[in-house]
mmCIF file of C-alpha atoms in Angstrom:
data_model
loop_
_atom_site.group_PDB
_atom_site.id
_atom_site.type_symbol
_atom_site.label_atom_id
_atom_site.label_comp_id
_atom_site.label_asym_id
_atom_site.label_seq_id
_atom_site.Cartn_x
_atom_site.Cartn_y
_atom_site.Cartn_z
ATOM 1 C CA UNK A 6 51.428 -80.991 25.164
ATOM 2 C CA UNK A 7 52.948 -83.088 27.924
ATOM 3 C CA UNK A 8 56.210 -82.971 25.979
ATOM 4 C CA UNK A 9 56.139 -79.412 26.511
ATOM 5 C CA UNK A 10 54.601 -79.790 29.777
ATOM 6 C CA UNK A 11 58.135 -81.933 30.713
ATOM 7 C CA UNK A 12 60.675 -79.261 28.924
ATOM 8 C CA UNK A 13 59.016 -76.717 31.305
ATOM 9 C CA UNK A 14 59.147 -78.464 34.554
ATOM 10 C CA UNK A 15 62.908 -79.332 33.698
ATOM 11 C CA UNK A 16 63.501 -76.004 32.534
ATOM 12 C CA UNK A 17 62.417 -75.061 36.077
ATOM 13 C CA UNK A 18 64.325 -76.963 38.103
ATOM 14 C CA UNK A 19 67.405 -75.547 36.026
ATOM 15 C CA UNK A 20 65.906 -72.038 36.549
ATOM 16 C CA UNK A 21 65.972 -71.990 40.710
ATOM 17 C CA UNK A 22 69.428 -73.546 40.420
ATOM 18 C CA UNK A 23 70.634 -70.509 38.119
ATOM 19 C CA UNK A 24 71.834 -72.489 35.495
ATOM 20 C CA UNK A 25 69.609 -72.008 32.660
ATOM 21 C CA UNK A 26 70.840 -69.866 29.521
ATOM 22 C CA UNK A 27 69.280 -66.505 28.561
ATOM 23 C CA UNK A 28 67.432 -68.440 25.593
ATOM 24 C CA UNK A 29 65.893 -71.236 28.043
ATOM 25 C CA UNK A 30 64.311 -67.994 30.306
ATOM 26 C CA UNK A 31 62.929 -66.665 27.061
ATOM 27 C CA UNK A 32 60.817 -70.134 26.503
ATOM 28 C CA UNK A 33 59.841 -69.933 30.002
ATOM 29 C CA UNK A 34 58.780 -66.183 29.693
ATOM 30 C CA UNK A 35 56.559 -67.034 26.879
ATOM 31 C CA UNK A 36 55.255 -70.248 28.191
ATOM 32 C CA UNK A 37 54.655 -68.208 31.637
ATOM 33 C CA UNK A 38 52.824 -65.464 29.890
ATOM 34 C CA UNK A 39 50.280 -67.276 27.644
ATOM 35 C CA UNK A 40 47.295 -68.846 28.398
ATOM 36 C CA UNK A 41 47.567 -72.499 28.579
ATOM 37 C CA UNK A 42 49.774 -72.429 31.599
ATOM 38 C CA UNK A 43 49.077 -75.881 33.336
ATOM 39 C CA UNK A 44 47.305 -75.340 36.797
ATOM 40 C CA UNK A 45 50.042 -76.968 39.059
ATOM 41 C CA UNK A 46 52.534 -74.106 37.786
ATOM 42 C CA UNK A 47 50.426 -71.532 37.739
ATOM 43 C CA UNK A 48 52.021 -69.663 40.587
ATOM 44 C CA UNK A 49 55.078 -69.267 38.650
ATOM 45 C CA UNK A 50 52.926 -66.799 36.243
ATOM 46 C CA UNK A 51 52.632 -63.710 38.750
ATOM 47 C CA UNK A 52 56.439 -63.817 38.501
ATOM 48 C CA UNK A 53 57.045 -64.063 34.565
ATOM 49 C CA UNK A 54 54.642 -61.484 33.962
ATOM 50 C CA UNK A 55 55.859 -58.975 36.356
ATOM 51 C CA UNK A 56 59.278 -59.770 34.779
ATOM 52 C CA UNK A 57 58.179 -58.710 31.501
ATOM 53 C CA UNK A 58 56.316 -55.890 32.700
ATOM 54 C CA UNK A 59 59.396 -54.115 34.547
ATOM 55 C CA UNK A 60 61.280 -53.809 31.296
ATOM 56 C CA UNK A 61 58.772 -51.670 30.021
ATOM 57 C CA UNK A 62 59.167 -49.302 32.690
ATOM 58 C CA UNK A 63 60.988 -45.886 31.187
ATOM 59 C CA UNK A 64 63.387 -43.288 32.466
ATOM 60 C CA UNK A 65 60.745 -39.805 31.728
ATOM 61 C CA UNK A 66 62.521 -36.920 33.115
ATOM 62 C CA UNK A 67 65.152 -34.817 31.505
ATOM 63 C CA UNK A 68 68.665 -35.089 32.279
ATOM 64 C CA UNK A 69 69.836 -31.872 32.766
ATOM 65 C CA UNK A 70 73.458 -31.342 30.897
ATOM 66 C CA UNK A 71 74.693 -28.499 31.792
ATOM 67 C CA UNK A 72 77.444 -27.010 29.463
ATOM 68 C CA UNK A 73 76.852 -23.383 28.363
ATOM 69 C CA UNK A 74 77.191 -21.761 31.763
ATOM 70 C CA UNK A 75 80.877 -23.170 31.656
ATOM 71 C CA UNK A 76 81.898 -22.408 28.131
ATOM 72 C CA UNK A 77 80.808 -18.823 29.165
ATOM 73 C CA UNK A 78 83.265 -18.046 31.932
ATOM 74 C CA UNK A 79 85.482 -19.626 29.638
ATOM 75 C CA UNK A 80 85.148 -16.914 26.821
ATOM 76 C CA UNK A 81 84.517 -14.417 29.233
ATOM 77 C CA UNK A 82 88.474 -14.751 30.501
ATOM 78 C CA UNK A 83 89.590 -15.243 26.963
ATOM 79 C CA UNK A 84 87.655 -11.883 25.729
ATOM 80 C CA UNK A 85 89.228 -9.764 29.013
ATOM 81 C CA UNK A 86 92.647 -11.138 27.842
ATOM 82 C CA UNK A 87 91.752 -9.947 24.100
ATOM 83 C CA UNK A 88 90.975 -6.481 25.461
ATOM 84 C CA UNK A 89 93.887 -6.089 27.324
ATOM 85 C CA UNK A 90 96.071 -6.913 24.610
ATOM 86 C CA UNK A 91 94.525 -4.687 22.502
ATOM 87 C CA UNK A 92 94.516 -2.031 25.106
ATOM 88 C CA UNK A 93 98.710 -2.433 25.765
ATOM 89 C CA UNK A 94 98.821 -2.413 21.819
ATOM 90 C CA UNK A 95 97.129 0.636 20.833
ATOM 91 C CA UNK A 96 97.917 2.364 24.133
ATOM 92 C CA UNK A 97 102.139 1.809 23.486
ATOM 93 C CA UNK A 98 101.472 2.694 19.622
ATOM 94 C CA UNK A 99 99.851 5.870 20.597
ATOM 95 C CA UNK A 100 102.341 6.579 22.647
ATOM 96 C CA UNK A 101 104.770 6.271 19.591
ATOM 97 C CA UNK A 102 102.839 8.489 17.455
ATOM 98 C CA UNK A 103 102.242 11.687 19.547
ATOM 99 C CA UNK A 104 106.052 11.313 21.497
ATOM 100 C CA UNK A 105 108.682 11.208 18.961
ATOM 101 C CA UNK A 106 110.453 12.692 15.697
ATOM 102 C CA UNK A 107 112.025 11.119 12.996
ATOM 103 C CA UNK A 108 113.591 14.189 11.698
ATOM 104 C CA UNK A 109 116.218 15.421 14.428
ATOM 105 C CA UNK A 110 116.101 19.412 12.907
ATOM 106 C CA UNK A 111 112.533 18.880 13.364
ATOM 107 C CA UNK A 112 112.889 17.789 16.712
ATOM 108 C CA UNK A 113 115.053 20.699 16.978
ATOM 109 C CA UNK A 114 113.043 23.252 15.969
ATOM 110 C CA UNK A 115 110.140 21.997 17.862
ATOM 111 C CA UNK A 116 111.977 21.770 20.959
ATOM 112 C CA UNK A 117 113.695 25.254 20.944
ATOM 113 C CA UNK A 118 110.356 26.246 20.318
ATOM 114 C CA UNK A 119 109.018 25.579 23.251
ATOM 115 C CA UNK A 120 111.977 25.990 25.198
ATOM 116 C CA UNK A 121 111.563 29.694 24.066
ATOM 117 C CA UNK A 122 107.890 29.221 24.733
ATOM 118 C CA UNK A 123 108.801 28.218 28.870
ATOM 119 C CA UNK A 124 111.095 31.566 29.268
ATOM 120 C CA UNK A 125 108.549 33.788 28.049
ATOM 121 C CA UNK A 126 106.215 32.811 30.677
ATOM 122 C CA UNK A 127 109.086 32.206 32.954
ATOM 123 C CA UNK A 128 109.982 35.886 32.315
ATOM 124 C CA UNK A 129 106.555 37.285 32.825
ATOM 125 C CA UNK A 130 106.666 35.671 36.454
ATOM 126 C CA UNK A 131 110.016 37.146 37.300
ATOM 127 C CA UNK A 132 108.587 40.526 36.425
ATOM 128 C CA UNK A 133 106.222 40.442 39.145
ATOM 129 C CA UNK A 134 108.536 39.357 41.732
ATOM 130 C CA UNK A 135 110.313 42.883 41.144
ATOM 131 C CA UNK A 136 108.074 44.268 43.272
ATOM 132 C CA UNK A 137 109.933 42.364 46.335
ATOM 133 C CA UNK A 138 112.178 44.980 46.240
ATOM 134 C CA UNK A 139 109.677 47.548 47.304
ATOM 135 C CA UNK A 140 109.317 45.297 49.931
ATOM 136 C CA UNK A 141 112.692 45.126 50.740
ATOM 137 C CA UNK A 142 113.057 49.044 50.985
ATOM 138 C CA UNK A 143 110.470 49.492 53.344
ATOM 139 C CA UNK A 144 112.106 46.951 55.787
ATOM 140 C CA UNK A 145 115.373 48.670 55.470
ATOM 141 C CA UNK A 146 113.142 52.053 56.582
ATOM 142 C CA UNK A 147 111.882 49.807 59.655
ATOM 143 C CA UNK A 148 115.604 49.733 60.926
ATOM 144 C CA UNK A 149 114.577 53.837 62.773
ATOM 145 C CA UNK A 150 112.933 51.998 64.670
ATOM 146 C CA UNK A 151 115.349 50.674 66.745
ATOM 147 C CA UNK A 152 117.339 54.114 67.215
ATOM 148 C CA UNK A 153 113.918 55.441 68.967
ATOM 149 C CA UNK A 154 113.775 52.334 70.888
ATOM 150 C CA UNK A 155 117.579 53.027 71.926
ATOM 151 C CA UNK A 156 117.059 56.697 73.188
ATOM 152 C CA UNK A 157 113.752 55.696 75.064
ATOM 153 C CA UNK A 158 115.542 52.521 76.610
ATOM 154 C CA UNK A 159 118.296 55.582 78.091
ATOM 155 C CA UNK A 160 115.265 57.789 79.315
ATOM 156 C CA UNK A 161 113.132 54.826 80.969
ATOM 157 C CA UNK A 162 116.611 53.903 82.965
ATOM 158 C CA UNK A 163 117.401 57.102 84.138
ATOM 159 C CA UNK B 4 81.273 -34.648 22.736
ATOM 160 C CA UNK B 5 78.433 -33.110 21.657
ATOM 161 C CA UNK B 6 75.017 -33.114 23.804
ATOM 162 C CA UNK B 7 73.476 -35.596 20.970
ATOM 163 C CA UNK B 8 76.927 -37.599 20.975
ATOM 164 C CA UNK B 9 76.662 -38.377 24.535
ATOM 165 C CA UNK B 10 72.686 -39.005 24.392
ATOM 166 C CA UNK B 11 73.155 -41.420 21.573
ATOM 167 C CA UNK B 12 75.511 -43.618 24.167
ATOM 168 C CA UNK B 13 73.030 -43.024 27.203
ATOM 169 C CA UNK B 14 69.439 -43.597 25.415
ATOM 170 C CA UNK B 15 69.834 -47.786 25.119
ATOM 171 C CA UNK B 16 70.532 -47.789 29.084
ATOM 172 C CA UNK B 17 69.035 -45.088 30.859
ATOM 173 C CA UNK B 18 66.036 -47.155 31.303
ATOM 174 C CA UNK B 19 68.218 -49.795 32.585
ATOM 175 C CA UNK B 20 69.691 -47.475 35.259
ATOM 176 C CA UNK B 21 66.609 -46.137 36.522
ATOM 177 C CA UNK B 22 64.954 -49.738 36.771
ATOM 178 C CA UNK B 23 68.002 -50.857 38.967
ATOM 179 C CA UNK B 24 67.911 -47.768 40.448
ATOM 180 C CA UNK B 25 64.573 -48.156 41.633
ATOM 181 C CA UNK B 26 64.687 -51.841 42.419
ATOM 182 C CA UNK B 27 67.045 -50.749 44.961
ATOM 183 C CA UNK B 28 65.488 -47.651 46.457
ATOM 184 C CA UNK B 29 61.817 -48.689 45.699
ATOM 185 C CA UNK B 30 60.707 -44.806 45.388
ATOM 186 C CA UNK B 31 60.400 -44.022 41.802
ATOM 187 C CA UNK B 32 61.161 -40.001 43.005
ATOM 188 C CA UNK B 33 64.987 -41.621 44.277
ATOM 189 C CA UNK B 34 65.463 -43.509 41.748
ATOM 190 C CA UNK B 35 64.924 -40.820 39.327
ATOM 191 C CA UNK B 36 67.106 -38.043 40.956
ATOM 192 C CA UNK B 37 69.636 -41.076 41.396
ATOM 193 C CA UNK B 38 69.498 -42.030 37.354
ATOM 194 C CA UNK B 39 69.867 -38.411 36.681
ATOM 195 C CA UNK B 40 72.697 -37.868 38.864
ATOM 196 C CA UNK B 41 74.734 -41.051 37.669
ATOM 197 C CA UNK B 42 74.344 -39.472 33.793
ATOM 198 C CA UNK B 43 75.536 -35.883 35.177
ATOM 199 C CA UNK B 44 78.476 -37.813 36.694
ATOM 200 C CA UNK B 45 78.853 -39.508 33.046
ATOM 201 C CA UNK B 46 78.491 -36.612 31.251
ATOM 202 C CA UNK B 47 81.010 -34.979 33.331
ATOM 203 C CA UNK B 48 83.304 -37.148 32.611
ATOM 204 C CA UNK B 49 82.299 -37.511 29.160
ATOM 205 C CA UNK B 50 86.157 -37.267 28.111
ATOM 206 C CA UNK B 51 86.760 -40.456 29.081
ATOM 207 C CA UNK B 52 83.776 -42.450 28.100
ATOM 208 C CA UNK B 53 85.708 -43.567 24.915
ATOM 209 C CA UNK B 54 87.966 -45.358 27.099
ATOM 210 C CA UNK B 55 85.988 -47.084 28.934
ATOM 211 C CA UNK B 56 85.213 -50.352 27.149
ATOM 212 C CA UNK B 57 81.667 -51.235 28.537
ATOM 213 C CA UNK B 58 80.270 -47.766 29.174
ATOM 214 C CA UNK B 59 76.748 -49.545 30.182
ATOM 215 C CA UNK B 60 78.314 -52.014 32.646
ATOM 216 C CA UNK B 61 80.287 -49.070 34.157
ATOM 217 C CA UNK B 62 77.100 -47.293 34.459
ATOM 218 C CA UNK B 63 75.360 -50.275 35.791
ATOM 219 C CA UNK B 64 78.505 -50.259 38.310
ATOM 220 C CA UNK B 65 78.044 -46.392 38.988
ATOM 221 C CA UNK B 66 74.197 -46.844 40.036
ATOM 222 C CA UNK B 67 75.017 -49.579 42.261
ATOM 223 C CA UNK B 68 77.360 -47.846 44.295
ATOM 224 C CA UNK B 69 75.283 -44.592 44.203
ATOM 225 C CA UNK B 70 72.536 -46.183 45.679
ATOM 226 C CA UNK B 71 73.973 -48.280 47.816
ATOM 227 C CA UNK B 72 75.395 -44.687 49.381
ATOM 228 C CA UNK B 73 71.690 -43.175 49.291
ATOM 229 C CA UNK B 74 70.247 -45.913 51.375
ATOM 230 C CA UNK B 75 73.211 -45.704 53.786
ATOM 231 C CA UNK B 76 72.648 -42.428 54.228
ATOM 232 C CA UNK B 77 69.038 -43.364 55.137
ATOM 233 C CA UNK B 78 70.056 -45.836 57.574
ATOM 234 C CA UNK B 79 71.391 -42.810 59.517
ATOM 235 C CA UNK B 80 68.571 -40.886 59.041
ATOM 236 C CA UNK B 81 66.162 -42.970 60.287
ATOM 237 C CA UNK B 82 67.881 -43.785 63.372
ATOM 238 C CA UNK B 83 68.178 -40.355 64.352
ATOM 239 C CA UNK B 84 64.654 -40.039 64.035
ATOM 240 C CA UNK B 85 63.209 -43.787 65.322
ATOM 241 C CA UNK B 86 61.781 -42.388 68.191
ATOM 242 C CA UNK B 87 59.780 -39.066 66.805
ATOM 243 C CA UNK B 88 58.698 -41.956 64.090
ATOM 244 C CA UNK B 89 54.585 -42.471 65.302
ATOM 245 C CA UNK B 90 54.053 -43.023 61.301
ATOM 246 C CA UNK B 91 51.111 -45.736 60.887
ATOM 247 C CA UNK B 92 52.366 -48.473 60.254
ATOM 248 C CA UNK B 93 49.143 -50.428 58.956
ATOM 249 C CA UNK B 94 49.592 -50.710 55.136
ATOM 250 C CA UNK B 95 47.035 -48.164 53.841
ATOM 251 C CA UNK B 96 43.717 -49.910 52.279
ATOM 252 C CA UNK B 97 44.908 -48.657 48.633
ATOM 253 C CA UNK B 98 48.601 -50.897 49.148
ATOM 254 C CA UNK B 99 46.375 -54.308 50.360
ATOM 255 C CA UNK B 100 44.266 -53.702 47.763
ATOM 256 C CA UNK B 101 47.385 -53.254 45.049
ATOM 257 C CA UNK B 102 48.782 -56.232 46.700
ATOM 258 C CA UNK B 103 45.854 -58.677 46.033
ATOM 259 C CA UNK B 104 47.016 -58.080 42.129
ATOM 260 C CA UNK B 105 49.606 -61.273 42.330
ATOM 261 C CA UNK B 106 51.625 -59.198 39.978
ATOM 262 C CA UNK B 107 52.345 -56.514 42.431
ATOM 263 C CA UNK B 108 52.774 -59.309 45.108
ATOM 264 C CA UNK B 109 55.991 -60.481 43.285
ATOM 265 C CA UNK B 110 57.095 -56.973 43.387
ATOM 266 C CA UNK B 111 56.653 -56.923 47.152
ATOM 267 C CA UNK B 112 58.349 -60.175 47.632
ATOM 268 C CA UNK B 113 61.628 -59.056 45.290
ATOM 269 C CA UNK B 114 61.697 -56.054 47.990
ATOM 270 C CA UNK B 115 61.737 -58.316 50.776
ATOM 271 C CA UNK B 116 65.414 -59.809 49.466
ATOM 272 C CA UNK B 117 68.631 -59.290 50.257
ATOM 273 C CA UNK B 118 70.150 -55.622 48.021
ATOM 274 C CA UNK B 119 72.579 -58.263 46.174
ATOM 275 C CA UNK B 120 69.853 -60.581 45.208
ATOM 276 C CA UNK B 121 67.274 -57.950 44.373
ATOM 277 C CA UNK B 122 70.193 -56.578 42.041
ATOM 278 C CA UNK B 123 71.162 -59.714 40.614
ATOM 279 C CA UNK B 124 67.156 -60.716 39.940
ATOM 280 C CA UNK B 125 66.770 -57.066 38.409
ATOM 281 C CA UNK B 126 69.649 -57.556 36.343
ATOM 282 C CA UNK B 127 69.311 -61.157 35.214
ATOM 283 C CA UNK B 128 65.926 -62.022 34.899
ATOM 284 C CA UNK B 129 64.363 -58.450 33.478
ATOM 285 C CA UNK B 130 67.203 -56.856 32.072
ATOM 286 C CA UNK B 131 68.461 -59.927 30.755
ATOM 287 C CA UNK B 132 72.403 -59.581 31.140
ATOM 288 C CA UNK B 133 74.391 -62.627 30.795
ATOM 289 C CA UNK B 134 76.580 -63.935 34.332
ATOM 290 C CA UNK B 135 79.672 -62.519 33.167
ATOM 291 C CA UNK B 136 78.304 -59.044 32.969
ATOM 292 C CA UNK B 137 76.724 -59.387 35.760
ATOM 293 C CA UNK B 138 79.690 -60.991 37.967
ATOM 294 C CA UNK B 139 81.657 -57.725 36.532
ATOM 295 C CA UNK B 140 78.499 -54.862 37.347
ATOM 296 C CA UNK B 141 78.950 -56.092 40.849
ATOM 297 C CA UNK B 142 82.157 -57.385 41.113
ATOM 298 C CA UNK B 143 81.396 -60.366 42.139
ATOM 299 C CA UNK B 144 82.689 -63.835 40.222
ATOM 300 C CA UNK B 145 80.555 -65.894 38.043
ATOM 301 C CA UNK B 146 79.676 -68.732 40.836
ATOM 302 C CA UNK B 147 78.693 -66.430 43.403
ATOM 303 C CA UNK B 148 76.300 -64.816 40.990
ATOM 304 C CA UNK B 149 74.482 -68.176 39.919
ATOM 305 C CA UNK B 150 74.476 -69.431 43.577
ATOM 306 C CA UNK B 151 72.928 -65.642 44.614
ATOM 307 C CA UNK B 152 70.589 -65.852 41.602
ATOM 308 C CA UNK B 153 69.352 -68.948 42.744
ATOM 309 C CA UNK B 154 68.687 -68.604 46.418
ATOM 310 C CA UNK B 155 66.738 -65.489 45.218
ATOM 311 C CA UNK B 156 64.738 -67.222 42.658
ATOM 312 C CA UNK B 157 63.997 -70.021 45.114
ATOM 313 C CA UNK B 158 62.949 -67.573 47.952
ATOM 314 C CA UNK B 159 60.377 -65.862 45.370
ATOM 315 C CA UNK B 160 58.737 -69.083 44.374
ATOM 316 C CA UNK B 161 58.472 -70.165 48.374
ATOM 317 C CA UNK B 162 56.698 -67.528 48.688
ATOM 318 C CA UNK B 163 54.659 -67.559 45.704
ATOM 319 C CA UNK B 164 53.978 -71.388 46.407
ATOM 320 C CA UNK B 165 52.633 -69.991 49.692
ATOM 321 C CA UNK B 166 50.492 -67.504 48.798
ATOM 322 C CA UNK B 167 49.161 -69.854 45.906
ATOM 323 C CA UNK B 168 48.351 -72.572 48.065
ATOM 324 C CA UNK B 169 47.289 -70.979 51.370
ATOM 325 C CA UNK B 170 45.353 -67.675 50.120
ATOM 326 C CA UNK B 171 48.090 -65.376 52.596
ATOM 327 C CA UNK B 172 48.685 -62.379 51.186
#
C-alpha cells in the first residue's frame, strides 16, 4: 500500500512537469478513479475523473454531405448536350432524305415537273393582267381631253 | 469516395473534433456547427484525403484554426456591443449549484487557461495523443508542448489545492 502510495506521489511530480508517458497517466487515471485514494491526494480526483468523463462525450448531430444536388447539374448539362446532338443528327439526316436524288433522270423528271407545274400558274396570272390593256385604252381616250381644254384656254383669253 | 467511404475515415475522430471543438468555444451549440463544418470542409475535399498522411491530425489542425477564427470573430462582436451589454453578470443559482460538483469545478478551471493550454490539456490528458502529435496538431515543437502541458497541469492543481483546502468555490 505505501509502495503504491510512493509510485503515485512520484508519478505526480513527473505528471505537473509533463514528462510522464501515456502508460504512467493510465495508472494514475485508475488510481485517481477508485476508491482507496489516500486523503492527502484527494484533490487530484475531481481532475482524473472529469478526464475520463470528457472522452465519453459524443459528436450526435448529422453531418450533412451534400452530393446529389451537384451530380444533378452535372447530368443535367451532359443530357442538354445529348439532345442537341441528337437534334443536329436527325435534323441534317432528314434533311438528306426529303432534299436529294440519287437517280439524275429522276431528278430530271421531277424537276421538269414542277418547272412545268410553276408556268402553269405563272400563266394563269399573266392572263389576268390582260385586262391592263383595257386600261390602257381608256387612258389613250382621256388624251380629248386636252383638245377641249385647248379651245376653252383660246375662248377664256379672248 | 463514397458517403460510407468517407464516414468510415471520420467516425474514430469526430468525437475527438467536437470535444476540442468545444473545449475551445465552451458552447456545445458552436462546437457542434464548428465539428460539422470542419467534416463539410473534409468531405469537400475528400479527393485528397488519401494524400494526406494523418487525416485525424489534419483534422485536429483544421478545428484548431476554425475555432480559433470563431472566437476572433467574437472578440469583435462583443466589443461592438460592450456598452448595450447590461447582461447579469451574477452566475445564475443553477451554475453555483453545478459548480459545487468538484467535477464540474475542474471544468471551470480548464476554461479559465490560456486557448494553447486548454488545447494541449484536451488533447493530452483526455484524448490521449502522444507529444509528437500533438507538437504537429498545433505546430508547435515537442518542448514547448511539455513545458505548456505542464504550466497547465500545475495551474489546475493550484487551484484544486485551493479549493480543497480552503472550501472557495
Amino acid at each position: 500500500m505505501i509502495m503504491v502510495l510512493n509510485n503515485i506521489e512520484k508519478l505526480l511530480e513527473k505528471y505537473d512537469n509533463g514528462e510522464t508517458t501515456l502508460e504512467e497517466e493510465h495508472v494514475l487515471k485508475n488510481y485517481f478513479t477508485s476508491d482507496n485514494v489516500a486523503p492527502h491526494l484527494e484533490m487530484y480526483k475531481p481532475m482524473f475523473t472529469y478526464f475520463l468523463a470528457n472522452q465519453q462525450e459524443k459528436f450526435t448531430k448529422d453531418v450533412p454531405l451534400k452530393t446529389k444536388r451537384k451530380i444533378d447539374y452535372k447530368w443535367i448539362s451532359v443530357a442538354a448536350v445529348v439532345l442537341l446532338m441528337l437534334g443536329f443528327y436527325f435534323g441534317s439526316s432528314f434533311n438528306n432524305e426529303l432534299g436529294t436524288y440519287d437517280d439524275p433522270e429522276l431528278a430530271f423528271n421531277d424537276f421538269s415537273k414542277s418547272m412545268e407545274m410553276i408556268s402553269q400558274k405563272l400563266n394563269k396570272g399573266t392572263a389576268t393582267v390582260g385586262y391592263l390593256n383595257e386600261v390602257n385604252k381608256g387612258t389613250s381616250s382621256l388624251g380629248y381631253l386636252n383638245e377641249i381644254e385647248n379651245t376653252t384656254n383660246i375662248i377664256f383669253k379672248k | 469516395m463514397t458517403q460510407i467511404e468517407f464516414l468510415n475515415i471520420v467516425t474514430p475522430f469526430k468525437d475527438k473534433v467536437f470535444r476540442l471543438a468545444k473545449r475551445l468555444l465552451v458552447s456545445t451549440e458552436e462546437a457542434e456547427d464548428a465539428t460539422q463544418e470542419v467534416l463539410i470542409k473534409l468531405w469537400k475535399n475528400k479527393e485528397k484525403i488519401q494524400e494526406y498522411k494523418n487525416v485525424e491530425a489534419f483534422s485536429m489542425t483544421m478545428t484548431k484554426n476554425y475555432c480559433f477564427d470563431k472566437l476572433k470573430s467574437k472578440q469583435a462582436q462583443n466589443l461592438k456591443i460592450v456598452h448595450s451589454n447590461y447582461e447579469d453578470k451574477q452566475t445564475p443559482l443553477q451554475k453555483q449549484v453545478e459548480l459545487n460538483d468538484s467535477v464540474n469545478w475542474v471544468e471551470r478551471i480548464i476554461e479559465d487557461l490560456p486557448e494553447q493550454q486548454r488545447m494541449i490539456i484536451q488533447l493530452r490528458d483526455i484524448e490521449e495523443y502522444d507529444f509528437d502529435e500533438i507538437a504537429k496538431m498545433l505546430d508547435m515543437n515537442n518542448t514547448a508542448v511539455r513545458v505548456a502541458l505542464s504550466r497547465a497541469r500545475k495551474t489546475i492543481r493550484e487551484k484544486l489545492t485551493n479549493t480543497h483546502d480552503y472550501g472557495i468555490k
